[in-house]
Coordinates of C-alpha atoms and ligand atoms in Angstrom, one line a residue:
M1063 CA 0.1 0.1 0.1
G1064 CA 1.6 3.4 -0.8
R1065 CA 1.2 6.9 1.0
H1066 CA -2.1 7.7 2.5
V1067 CA -3.3 11.7 2.0
R1068 CA -6.5 13.2 2.9
V1069 CA -6.9 14.5 -0.6
A1070 CA -5.5 13.4 -4.0
V1071 CA -6.0 16.1 -6.7
I1072 CA -5.5 15.0 -10.6
G1073 CA -4.4 17.7 -12.6
S1074 CA -2.3 20.7 -12.2
G1075 CA -4.1 23.4 -14.6
F1076 CA -6.1 26.2 -13.5
G1077 CA -8.6 23.7 -11.7
G1078 CA -6.1 21.4 -9.8
L1079 CA -3.7 24.4 -8.9
G1080 CA -6.9 26.4 -7.6
A1081 CA -8.0 23.1 -5.3
A1082 CA -4.6 23.2 -4.1
V1083 CA -4.4 26.6 -3.2
R1084 CA -8.1 26.0 -1.8
L1085 CA -7.1 23.2 0.4
R1086 CA -4.1 25.1 1.9
R1087 CA -6.4 28.1 2.9
E1088 CA -8.7 25.7 4.6
G1089 CA -5.6 24.4 6.7
I1090 CA -5.6 21.1 4.8
T1091 CA -1.8 20.3 3.8
D1092 CA -2.3 16.6 3.7
F1093 CA -2.7 16.5 0.1
V1094 CA -0.9 15.6 -3.3
V1095 CA -1.4 17.0 -7.0
L1096 CA -0.8 14.0 -9.2
E1097 CA 0.5 15.7 -12.6
R1098 CA 1.2 13.2 -15.6
A1099 CA 3.4 15.8 -17.2
D1100 CA 6.9 17.3 -16.1
S1101 CA 5.4 20.9 -15.4
V1102 CA 2.3 22.6 -14.2
G1103 CA 0.0 24.4 -16.4
G1104 CA -2.4 21.9 -17.8
T1105 CA -3.9 22.9 -21.2
W1106 CA -1.9 26.3 -21.1
R1107 CA 1.3 24.0 -21.0
D1108 CA 0.3 21.7 -23.7
N1109 CA -1.3 24.3 -26.0
S1110 CA 2.0 26.1 -27.5
Y1111 CA 1.0 26.4 -31.1
P1112 CA 1.8 29.6 -32.6
G1113 CA -0.7 32.4 -31.9
C1114 CA -2.0 30.7 -28.8
A1115 CA -3.7 33.1 -26.6
C1116 CA -6.9 33.2 -24.4
D1117 CA -10.4 34.6 -25.9
V1118 CA -11.1 35.9 -22.4
P1119 CA -9.6 39.0 -21.0
S1120 CA -6.8 38.3 -18.8
H1121 CA -8.0 40.6 -15.8
L1122 CA -11.1 38.2 -15.9
Y1123 CA -9.3 34.9 -16.9
S1124 CA -7.5 34.6 -13.6
F1125 CA -7.8 33.9 -9.9
S1126 CA -9.6 36.2 -8.0
F1127 CA -7.4 35.6 -5.1
A1128 CA -4.3 36.2 -7.2
P1129 CA -4.9 39.3 -9.5
N1130 CA -2.1 40.1 -11.6
P1131 CA -1.2 43.9 -12.2
D1132 CA 1.1 43.1 -15.0
W1133 CA -0.9 41.4 -17.7
P1134 CA 1.0 42.8 -20.8
R1135 CA -2.3 42.5 -23.2
T1136 CA -6.0 42.7 -23.0
F1137 CA -6.1 39.0 -24.0
S1138 CA -2.6 37.7 -23.1
G1139 CA -0.7 35.1 -24.9
Q1140 CA -0.3 31.2 -23.7
P1141 CA 3.3 32.0 -22.4
H1142 CA 2.2 34.8 -20.1
I1143 CA -0.8 32.6 -18.9
R1144 CA 1.6 29.5 -18.5
A1145 CA 4.3 31.6 -16.3
Y1146 CA 1.1 33.0 -14.5
L1147 CA 0.1 29.4 -13.2
E1148 CA 4.0 28.7 -12.4
R1149 CA 3.9 31.7 -10.2
I1150 CA 0.7 30.6 -8.5
A1151 CA 2.6 27.3 -7.8
D1152 CA 5.2 29.0 -5.9
T1153 CA 3.5 32.0 -4.3
F1154 CA 1.0 29.4 -2.8
G1155 CA 3.7 27.1 -1.5
L1156 CA 2.3 24.3 -3.8
R1157 CA 5.6 22.6 -5.0
P1158 CA 5.9 20.3 -2.0
H1159 CA 2.3 18.9 -3.1
L1160 CA 3.2 18.4 -6.5
R1161 CA 3.9 15.0 -7.9
L1162 CA 4.9 15.4 -11.5
G1163 CA 5.4 12.6 -14.0
H1164 CA 2.8 10.8 -11.8
E1165 CA -0.1 9.6 -14.5
V1166 CA -3.0 8.3 -12.7
L1167 CA -3.8 4.7 -14.1
L1168 CA -6.4 3.6 -11.9
V1169 CA -8.6 5.1 -9.2
R1170 CA -10.9 2.4 -7.2
W1171 CA -13.1 3.0 -4.1
D1172 CA -12.6 0.6 -1.4
S1173 CA -15.8 0.2 0.5
D1174 CA -14.5 -1.3 3.6
A1175 CA -11.5 1.0 4.0
L1176 CA -13.7 4.1 3.1
H1177 CA -11.0 5.4 0.7
W1178 CA -9.8 5.6 -2.8
E1179 CA -7.0 3.3 -3.9
I1180 CA -4.8 5.2 -6.8
E1181 CA -2.5 3.6 -9.0
T1182 CA 0.0 6.1 -11.0
S1183 CA 2.7 5.5 -13.2
R1184 CA 5.2 6.3 -10.2
G1185 CA 3.5 4.4 -7.4
A1186 CA 0.2 3.9 -5.4
F1187 CA -1.7 6.3 -3.0
T1188 CA -4.6 6.0 -1.0
A1189 CA -6.8 9.0 -0.4
E1190 CA -10.1 9.8 1.5
M1191 CA -11.2 12.2 -1.3
V1192 CA -10.3 12.6 -4.9
V1193 CA -10.7 15.9 -6.8
S1194 CA -10.5 15.3 -10.5
A1195 CA -9.2 18.4 -12.1
T1196 CA -8.0 16.9 -15.5
G1197 CA -10.0 19.3 -17.5
P1198 CA -12.4 18.9 -20.6
L1199 CA -9.4 20.2 -23.1
S1200 CA -6.7 17.8 -22.3
D1201 CA -6.7 14.9 -24.5
P1202 CA -6.4 15.6 -28.2
K1203 CA -9.0 14.1 -30.6
I1204 CA -7.8 13.3 -34.3
P1205 CA -10.4 11.8 -36.2
G1206 CA -9.9 8.4 -37.8
I1207 CA -9.1 9.5 -41.3
P1208 CA -8.8 6.5 -43.7
G1209 CA -5.2 6.5 -45.3
L1210 CA -3.8 9.0 -42.6
D1211 CA -1.4 6.4 -41.3
R1212 CA 0.1 6.3 -44.6
F1213 CA 0.8 10.1 -45.2
P1214 CA 4.5 10.4 -46.0
G1215 CA 4.8 14.0 -44.4
K1216 CA 4.4 15.2 -40.9
V1217 CA 1.1 15.0 -38.8
F1218 CA 0.5 16.6 -35.5
H1219 CA -2.5 18.1 -33.2
S1220 CA -2.8 21.7 -32.4
A1221 CA -2.2 20.9 -28.7
R1222 CA 0.8 18.6 -29.4
W1223 CA 2.7 21.2 -31.8
D1224 CA 5.7 20.0 -33.4
H1225 CA 8.3 23.0 -32.7
G1226 CA 10.9 21.2 -35.0
C1227 CA 8.8 21.2 -37.8
D1228 CA 9.7 24.2 -40.2
L1229 CA 6.7 25.1 -42.3
R1230 CA 8.5 27.7 -44.3
G1231 CA 7.9 26.7 -47.9
K1232 CA 5.7 23.8 -47.3
R1233 CA 2.1 22.8 -48.4
V1234 CA 0.4 22.9 -45.2
A1235 CA -3.3 21.3 -44.3
V1236 CA -5.2 22.9 -41.4
I1237 CA -8.0 20.5 -40.6
G1238 CA -11.0 22.0 -38.5
T1239 CA -12.0 25.7 -37.8
G1240 CA -12.2 26.1 -34.1
A1241 CA -10.7 28.4 -31.6
S1242 CA -7.3 26.7 -32.0
A1243 CA -7.4 26.6 -36.0
I1244 CA -8.1 30.1 -36.3
Q1245 CA -5.4 31.3 -34.1
I1246 CA -3.1 29.2 -36.0
V1247 CA -3.7 29.9 -39.5
P1248 CA -2.7 33.9 -39.6
V1249 CA 0.3 33.2 -38.0
I1250 CA 1.4 30.4 -40.3
Q1251 CA 0.0 31.8 -43.4
P1252 CA 3.2 34.0 -44.4
E1253 CA 5.4 30.9 -44.1
A1254 CA 3.7 28.3 -45.7
A1255 CA 3.9 28.0 -49.6
R1256 CA 0.5 26.9 -49.7
L1257 CA -2.1 26.6 -46.9
T1258 CA -5.4 24.7 -47.4
L1259 CA -8.0 24.8 -44.7
F1260 CA -10.4 22.0 -44.6
Q1261 CA -13.6 23.5 -42.9
R1262 CA -16.3 21.2 -42.2
T1263 CA -18.5 23.9 -40.4
P1264 CA -17.6 27.8 -40.7
P1265 CA -17.4 29.7 -37.5
W1266 CA -18.8 33.1 -36.6
V1267 CA -15.7 35.4 -36.0
M1268 CA -16.0 38.7 -34.3
P1269 CA -13.3 41.2 -34.3
R1270 CA -10.5 40.9 -31.3
A1271 CA -10.1 44.0 -29.4
D1272 CA -6.7 43.2 -28.2
R1273 CA -4.1 45.8 -27.2
E1274 CA -1.1 46.2 -25.1
I1275 CA -2.0 47.2 -21.4
S1276 CA -0.1 50.4 -21.1
A1277 CA 2.7 50.9 -18.6
A1278 CA 0.6 53.6 -17.1
E1279 CA -2.5 51.3 -16.7
R1280 CA -0.3 48.4 -15.2
G1281 CA 1.4 51.1 -12.6
L1282 CA -2.1 52.1 -11.7
H1283 CA -3.2 48.4 -11.0
R1284 CA -0.1 48.0 -9.0
A1285 CA -0.5 50.9 -6.9
L1286 CA -4.2 50.8 -6.4
P1287 CA -5.0 47.2 -6.7
F1288 CA -8.9 48.2 -6.4
T1289 CA -8.6 49.6 -10.1
G1290 CA -7.5 46.1 -11.0
A1291 CA -10.4 44.5 -9.3
L1292 CA -12.7 47.1 -10.6
R1293 CA -11.5 46.3 -14.2
R1294 CA -12.2 42.6 -13.4
T1295 CA -15.9 43.5 -12.0
L1296 CA -16.4 45.4 -15.2
L1297 CA -15.5 42.7 -17.5
W1298 CA -17.4 40.1 -15.4
G1299 CA -20.4 42.2 -15.5
I1300 CA -20.8 42.5 -19.1
R1301 CA -20.5 39.0 -19.8
E1302 CA -22.9 38.4 -16.9
A1303 CA -25.5 40.4 -18.8
Q1304 CA -24.7 39.0 -22.2
V1305 CA -25.3 35.4 -21.2
Q1306 CA -29.1 36.2 -20.9
A1307 CA -29.0 36.4 -24.7
F1308 CA -27.5 32.8 -25.0
T1309 CA -29.8 31.4 -22.4
K1310 CA -33.0 32.9 -22.9
W1311 CA -33.5 35.1 -25.9
P1312 CA -31.2 33.5 -28.9
N1313 CA -33.2 35.4 -31.4
T1314 CA -31.6 38.6 -30.1
L1315 CA -28.3 37.5 -31.3
G1316 CA -29.3 38.3 -35.0
L1317 CA -27.7 41.6 -34.2
V1318 CA -24.4 40.2 -33.3
E1319 CA -24.3 38.3 -36.5
S1320 CA -24.4 41.3 -38.5
L1321 CA -21.1 42.8 -36.7
A1322 CA -19.5 39.2 -37.4
R1323 CA -20.6 39.3 -41.1
A1324 CA -19.2 42.8 -41.3
N1325 CA -16.1 41.6 -39.7
M1326 CA -16.0 39.3 -42.7
A1327 CA -16.9 41.7 -45.3
K1328 CA -13.9 44.1 -44.4
A1329 CA -11.4 41.4 -45.3
V1330 CA -12.7 39.1 -47.7
K1331 CA -14.0 40.9 -51.0
D1332 CA -14.5 37.7 -53.1
P1333 CA -18.2 36.9 -52.9
E1334 CA -17.8 33.5 -53.4
L1335 CA -15.4 32.9 -50.8
R1336 CA -17.5 34.9 -48.4
A1337 CA -20.3 32.4 -49.2
R1338 CA -18.2 29.7 -48.1
L1339 CA -17.1 31.3 -44.9
T1340 CA -20.8 32.4 -43.9
P1341 CA -22.5 30.1 -41.1
S1342 CA -25.8 28.9 -41.5
Y1343 CA -26.7 28.7 -37.7
R1344 CA -27.4 31.0 -35.2
I1345 CA -24.1 32.8 -33.7
G1346 CA -23.4 31.4 -30.3
C1347 CA -24.5 28.0 -31.0
K1348 CA -20.9 27.1 -31.4
R1349 CA -18.5 29.1 -29.2
I1350 CA -18.1 32.7 -30.8
L1351 CA -14.5 33.1 -31.8
I1352 CA -12.6 36.2 -32.2
S1353 CA -9.9 37.3 -34.4
S1354 CA -9.1 40.4 -36.6
T1355 CA -6.5 38.3 -38.4
Y1356 CA -8.2 35.3 -39.6
Y1357 CA -10.2 36.6 -42.5
P1358 CA -7.6 38.8 -43.9
A1359 CA -5.1 35.6 -44.0
L1360 CA -8.1 33.5 -45.6
A1361 CA -8.1 36.2 -48.5
R1362 CA -4.2 35.8 -49.3
P1363 CA -3.2 34.2 -52.6
N1364 CA -1.6 31.2 -50.9
V1365 CA -4.7 30.0 -49.0
D1366 CA -7.5 27.7 -50.2
V1367 CA -10.6 27.1 -48.3
V1368 CA -12.0 23.6 -48.7
A1369 CA -15.4 24.1 -47.5
S1370 CA -15.9 20.3 -46.6
G1371 CA -14.6 18.2 -43.9
L1372 CA -11.2 15.8 -44.7
A1373 CA -12.6 12.4 -45.3
G1374 CA -9.4 10.6 -46.8
V1375 CA -5.9 10.8 -47.3
R1376 CA -4.3 9.0 -50.4
G1377 CA -0.4 9.1 -50.1
S1378 CA 0.3 12.9 -49.8
T1379 CA -3.2 13.7 -51.4
L1380 CA -5.9 14.9 -48.8
V1381 CA -9.6 14.3 -49.9
A1382 CA -12.3 16.1 -48.7
A1383 CA -15.8 14.7 -48.3
D1384 CA -17.0 16.8 -51.2
G1385 CA -14.1 15.0 -53.3
T1386 CA -11.7 18.0 -53.6
E1387 CA -8.3 17.2 -53.4
A1388 CA -5.2 18.9 -52.1
E1389 CA -1.7 18.3 -51.8
A1390 CA 0.3 18.6 -48.3
D1391 CA 3.6 17.9 -47.0
V1392 CA 2.3 18.6 -43.4
I1393 CA -1.2 18.0 -41.7
I1394 CA -2.0 19.9 -38.5
F1395 CA -5.3 18.9 -36.9
G1396 CA -7.2 21.4 -35.0
T1397 CA -9.8 19.1 -34.4
G1398 CA -10.2 19.4 -30.6
F1399 CA -10.4 17.3 -27.7
H1400 CA -12.2 14.5 -25.8
V1401 CA -14.8 16.6 -24.1
T1402 CA -17.9 14.6 -23.5
D1403 CA -16.0 11.3 -23.3
M1404 CA -13.8 12.4 -20.5
P1405 CA -11.1 10.1 -20.5
I1406 CA -10.3 9.9 -17.0
A1407 CA -13.6 8.3 -16.5
E1408 CA -12.2 5.0 -17.9
R1409 CA -9.9 4.8 -14.8
V1410 CA -12.2 5.6 -12.0
V1411 CA -13.9 2.4 -10.5
G1412 CA -16.8 3.5 -8.0
A1413 CA -18.5 1.6 -5.0
D1414 CA -20.5 -1.2 -7.0
G1415 CA -17.3 -1.9 -9.2
T1416 CA -18.5 0.0 -12.2
T1417 CA -16.5 2.7 -14.0
L1418 CA -17.3 6.3 -14.3
A1419 CA -17.3 6.0 -18.2
E1420 CA -19.9 3.1 -18.0
A1421 CA -22.2 5.0 -15.2
W1422 CA -21.9 8.1 -17.9
K1423 CA -22.3 5.7 -21.2
D1424 CA -25.8 7.5 -21.9
G1425 CA -24.3 10.9 -21.1
M1426 CA -22.2 12.6 -18.2
E1427 CA -24.1 13.7 -15.2
S1428 CA -23.3 14.7 -11.9
L1429 CA -24.8 16.6 -8.8
R1430 CA -24.1 20.5 -9.2
G1431 CA -21.4 19.9 -11.5
A1432 CA -19.3 18.0 -9.1
T1433 CA -20.0 14.7 -7.7
A1434 CA -21.6 11.5 -9.0
A1435 CA -23.9 8.8 -7.6
G1436 CA -21.9 5.7 -7.1
F1437 CA -18.7 7.6 -6.3
P1438 CA -18.3 8.4 -2.8
N1439 CA -15.8 11.4 -2.1
W1440 CA -15.2 12.0 -5.7
M1441 CA -15.5 15.5 -7.1
T1442 CA -14.7 16.9 -10.6
V1443 CA -13.7 20.5 -11.2
I1444 CA -15.1 21.6 -14.4
G1445 CA -17.5 18.4 -14.3
P1446 CA -20.5 18.1 -16.4
N1447 CA -22.7 21.3 -17.2
T1448 CA -20.2 23.8 -15.7
G1449 CA -18.6 25.0 -19.1
L1450 CA -19.3 28.6 -20.3
G1451 CA -20.0 29.8 -23.6
N1452 CA -18.9 33.5 -23.2
S1453 CA -17.3 34.1 -19.8
S1454 CA -14.0 33.0 -17.6
M1455 CA -14.0 29.6 -16.5
I1456 CA -12.1 30.6 -13.8
L1457 CA -15.2 31.9 -12.2
M1458 CA -16.9 28.5 -12.5
I1459 CA -13.7 26.7 -11.0
E1460 CA -13.7 29.2 -8.2
A1461 CA -17.4 28.4 -7.4
Q1462 CA -16.5 24.8 -7.4
L1463 CA -13.8 25.2 -5.0
N1464 CA -16.4 26.8 -2.6
Y1465 CA -18.2 23.5 -2.9
L1466 CA -15.1 21.3 -2.3
A1467 CA -14.3 23.4 0.9
D1468 CA -17.9 23.1 2.3
Y1469 CA -17.6 19.1 1.4
L1470 CA -14.6 18.7 3.1
R1471 CA -15.9 20.7 6.1
R1472 CA -19.0 18.6 6.2
L1473 CA -16.9 15.5 6.3
D1474 CA -14.9 16.9 9.2
A1475 CA -18.2 17.4 11.0
L1476 CA -19.6 14.0 10.2
G1477 CA -16.2 12.6 11.5
T1478 CA -16.2 14.3 14.7
A1479 CA -20.0 13.6 15.5
G1480 CA -19.6 9.9 14.6
G1481 CA -16.3 8.5 13.5
R1482 CA -15.2 8.0 9.7
A1483 CA -17.5 8.8 7.2
A1484 CA -17.8 9.3 3.5
L1485 CA -20.4 11.2 1.3
V1486 CA -22.3 9.9 -1.8
A1487 CA -24.8 11.8 -4.0
R1488 CA -28.3 10.3 -4.2
P1489 CA -29.1 9.4 -7.5
S1490 CA -32.6 11.2 -7.0
A1491 CA -30.6 14.3 -6.4
V1492 CA -28.3 13.9 -9.5
R1493 CA -31.7 13.2 -11.4
A1494 CA -33.2 16.2 -10.0
W1495 CA -30.3 18.5 -10.7
N1496 CA -30.0 17.3 -14.4
D1497 CA -33.6 17.6 -15.0
R1498 CA -33.5 21.1 -14.0
V1499 CA -30.2 21.8 -16.2
Q1500 CA -31.8 20.1 -19.2
E1501 CA -34.9 21.9 -18.8
R1502 CA -33.3 25.3 -19.0
M1503 CA -31.2 24.0 -21.7
K1504 CA -34.1 23.6 -24.2
R1505 CA -34.2 27.2 -25.0
T1506 CA -30.5 28.0 -25.0
V1507 CA -28.6 28.9 -28.3
W1508 CA -26.6 25.8 -27.7
N1509 CA -29.5 23.6 -28.1
T1510 CA -31.8 25.6 -30.5
G1511 CA -28.9 27.4 -32.8
G1512 CA -29.4 24.8 -35.5
C1513 CA -25.6 23.4 -35.4
T1514 CA -23.7 20.4 -33.9
S1515 CA -20.8 21.4 -31.2
W1516 CA -18.5 19.7 -28.9
Y1517 CA -21.1 21.0 -26.3
L1518 CA -23.4 17.9 -27.2
D1519 CA -22.7 14.5 -26.5
E1520 CA -23.0 11.5 -29.0
N1521 CA -26.9 11.5 -28.0
G1522 CA -27.0 15.3 -28.9
R1523 CA -27.4 15.9 -25.0
N1524 CA -25.8 18.9 -23.9
T1525 CA -23.6 17.7 -21.1
T1526 CA -20.9 20.6 -21.0
I1527 CA -22.5 24.1 -20.7
W1528 CA -24.0 25.7 -17.7
P1529 CA -27.5 27.1 -19.0
G1530 CA -27.2 30.4 -16.5
T1531 CA -25.1 33.2 -14.9
T1532 CA -21.9 32.5 -13.3
T1533 CA -23.8 34.2 -10.1
E1534 CA -26.5 31.3 -10.3
F1535 CA -24.0 28.7 -10.3
R1536 CA -21.9 30.1 -7.4
R1537 CA -25.2 30.2 -5.5
A1538 CA -26.1 26.8 -6.4
T1539 CA -22.5 25.5 -5.0
R1540 CA -22.0 28.1 -2.2
Q1541 CA -22.8 24.9 0.3
V1542 CA -23.2 21.2 0.3
D1543 CA -27.0 20.3 0.9
L1544 CA -26.5 17.3 3.0
A1545 CA -30.0 16.1 2.2
E1546 CA -28.8 15.3 -1.4
Y1547 CA -26.3 12.8 0.0
E1548 CA -25.8 9.6 1.8
V1549 CA -23.5 9.3 4.8
I1550 CA -21.5 6.2 4.5
R1551 CA -19.6 4.7 7.4
P1552 CA -17.1 2.1 7.4
A1553 CA -18.0 -1.7 7.6
G1554 CA -19.2 -3.0 11.1
H1555 CA -19.6 0.9 12.3
A1556 CA -22.1 1.2 15.5
K1557 CA -24.6 3.1 13.5
G1558 CA -25.1 1.5 10.4
R1559 CA -25.0 -1.8 8.3
T1560 CA -22.0 -2.8 6.6
A1561 CA -20.6 0.1 4.9
G1562 CA -23.6 1.4 6.3
K1563 CA -25.6 4.5 4.6
E1564 CA -27.2 6.9 6.9
T1565 CA -29.8 9.6 6.0
V1566 CA -28.9 13.1 7.1
R1567 CA -31.4 15.9 7.0
Ligands
NAP941 P1 -13.1 22.6 -31.6 O1 -13.7 23.6 -31.3 O2 -13.7 21.2 -31.2 O3 -13.0 22.6 -33.0 C1 -12.6 21.4 -33.9 C2 -12.7 21.8 -35.2 O4 -12.3 20.6 -35.9 C3 -14.4 22.2 -35.8 O5 -14.1 23.0 -36.6 C4 -14.6 20.9 -36.2 O6 -15.8 20.9 -37.4 C5 -13.3 20.3 -37.0 N1 -13.2 19.0 -37.5 C6 -13.3 17.9 -36.8 N2 -13.4 16.9 -37.9 C7 -12.9 17.5 -38.7 C8 -12.6 17.0 -40.3 N3 -12.6 15.6 -40.4 N4 -12.6 17.6 -41.3 C9 -12.3 18.9 -40.9 N5 -12.6 19.6 -39.9 C10 -13.0 18.6 -38.9 O7 -11.5 22.5 -31.1 P2 -10.4 23.7 -30.8 O8 -10.4 24.6 -31.7 O9 -9.1 23.1 -30.3 O10 -11.1 24.2 -29.6 C11 -11.4 23.6 -28.5 C12 -12.0 24.6 -27.4 O11 -10.7 24.8 -26.6 C13 -12.5 25.6 -27.5 O12 -14.0 25.6 -27.9 C14 -12.1 26.6 -26.4 O13 -13.1 26.2 -25.2 C15 -10.8 26.1 -26.1 N6 -9.8 27.0 -26.7 C16 -9.9 28.4 -26.4 C17 -8.8 29.4 -27.1 C18 -9.0 30.7 -26.7 O14 -9.4 31.0 -25.6 N7 -8.6 31.6 -27.8 C19 -8.1 28.8 -28.0 C20 -8.3 27.3 -28.4 C21 -9.1 26.4 -27.7 P3 -17.1 20.9 -37.0 O15 -17.2 22.4 -36.6 O16 -17.8 20.8 -38.3 O17 -17.5 20.0 -35.9

């Protein structure tokens, strides 16, 4: 048996590091952060493609407890965000807790011992509670394309950028037109001899109001921290108001579509190309992308837009679903991530011996985005239906950390009152929560906007997005409602049966 800790956190991106800070602030130091890579940062470590930056302004896309007056741009680039997370690890004394190079292979609930057994690539642990912060954007998805394995050139995914691959003078194919691809295209277009973009569905793209944050502004935020907080509040408030259009009044988004059309018309003069680039679904149904350089890049003479998905590869010839062919030396997949089929779920075995993936075979679902029936003392940060279409995920992560802190306080209280205990979400509570979420989802733009997106699972159910404001989610996760949980005691415990369950009200 390996080392026992009170809490094991999986992942060291914003979610995992945030959880670690919160645990320390709650006075809990008996925890580890298991990270498969050799440094912290999660998606902001893995995505180092040229042009990688955040679409949410930096003063909002940062922890409320760790404001950074020195953000260099309104939308900071990946190197700055990654450096911010490294600083979080230092400033909050997280290094001693980090177990880098520890890939979690299996997590199994031991109903007798009331703890999780964790196998990692570098040894075993047991933990009273597991916080899974593996993130929805951690495992790249490359579609199964016939003939791809025989392509003679280089092939890589946007999140696994091959920095040794010189694109100068090459025929480059970019597959996909999501947030990653549209940042990559303008940066590599001047280098490539020819760039072919395989677009299955055109995105809506709004202008990007990115600028340097002046030295004066930064000085002000440093000298008077409340000005930074004010800036953050303003950015948050605007998005909080905007979300109502996505969740309640999708028809009002037509106006935003005109702005996106104008953004395209400014750069793309060829009406035929404009037609190919114009979406046929409501803006916001897929993530709204922001770029002021994407359309100008597509209008350059060395770029071809194939308005059809990549369907096959024959030697160095790429064949689209509509039969269009293009030659390439390098293929770059901007085809996204395994989101609705969260890969860690395959490795988690709950109280009745089934994996979380089996439990979620008809779609992910949790209680308040965090816990799952059958998986005691298990919590997901950025769990089902906690994603946002228009604001900062850090707000949602921090709300979930409030829930985590309260959960641990409840466990403490139960322990003091009656010996060791674990909590497990009641199936009825999970169902009630998801029914409410799915009911609200019905009128949102994500469900009614006429598109498919990675927000929807293979059954067409939206298991990723939160259909409300961040304030509502924060309120819903401020405290653990014990009526939504069963209390489990160890075998032979005086108050219960074997691994007995109590009802607490
Ligand atoms: P994504 O949004 O899932 O986009 C994947 C793209 O690949 C889609 O355009 C999809 O087309 C396309 N695709 C899949 N198979 C294809 C095929 N066979 N042929 C042609 N195209 C194909 O992935 P992503 O761009 O990596 O972004 C994922 C998420 O990461 C974003 O939504 C965002 O949350 C985050 N992100 C944020 C930023 C930022 O803040 N700036 C940057 C990058 C990523 P369909 O639309 O037809 O499915």
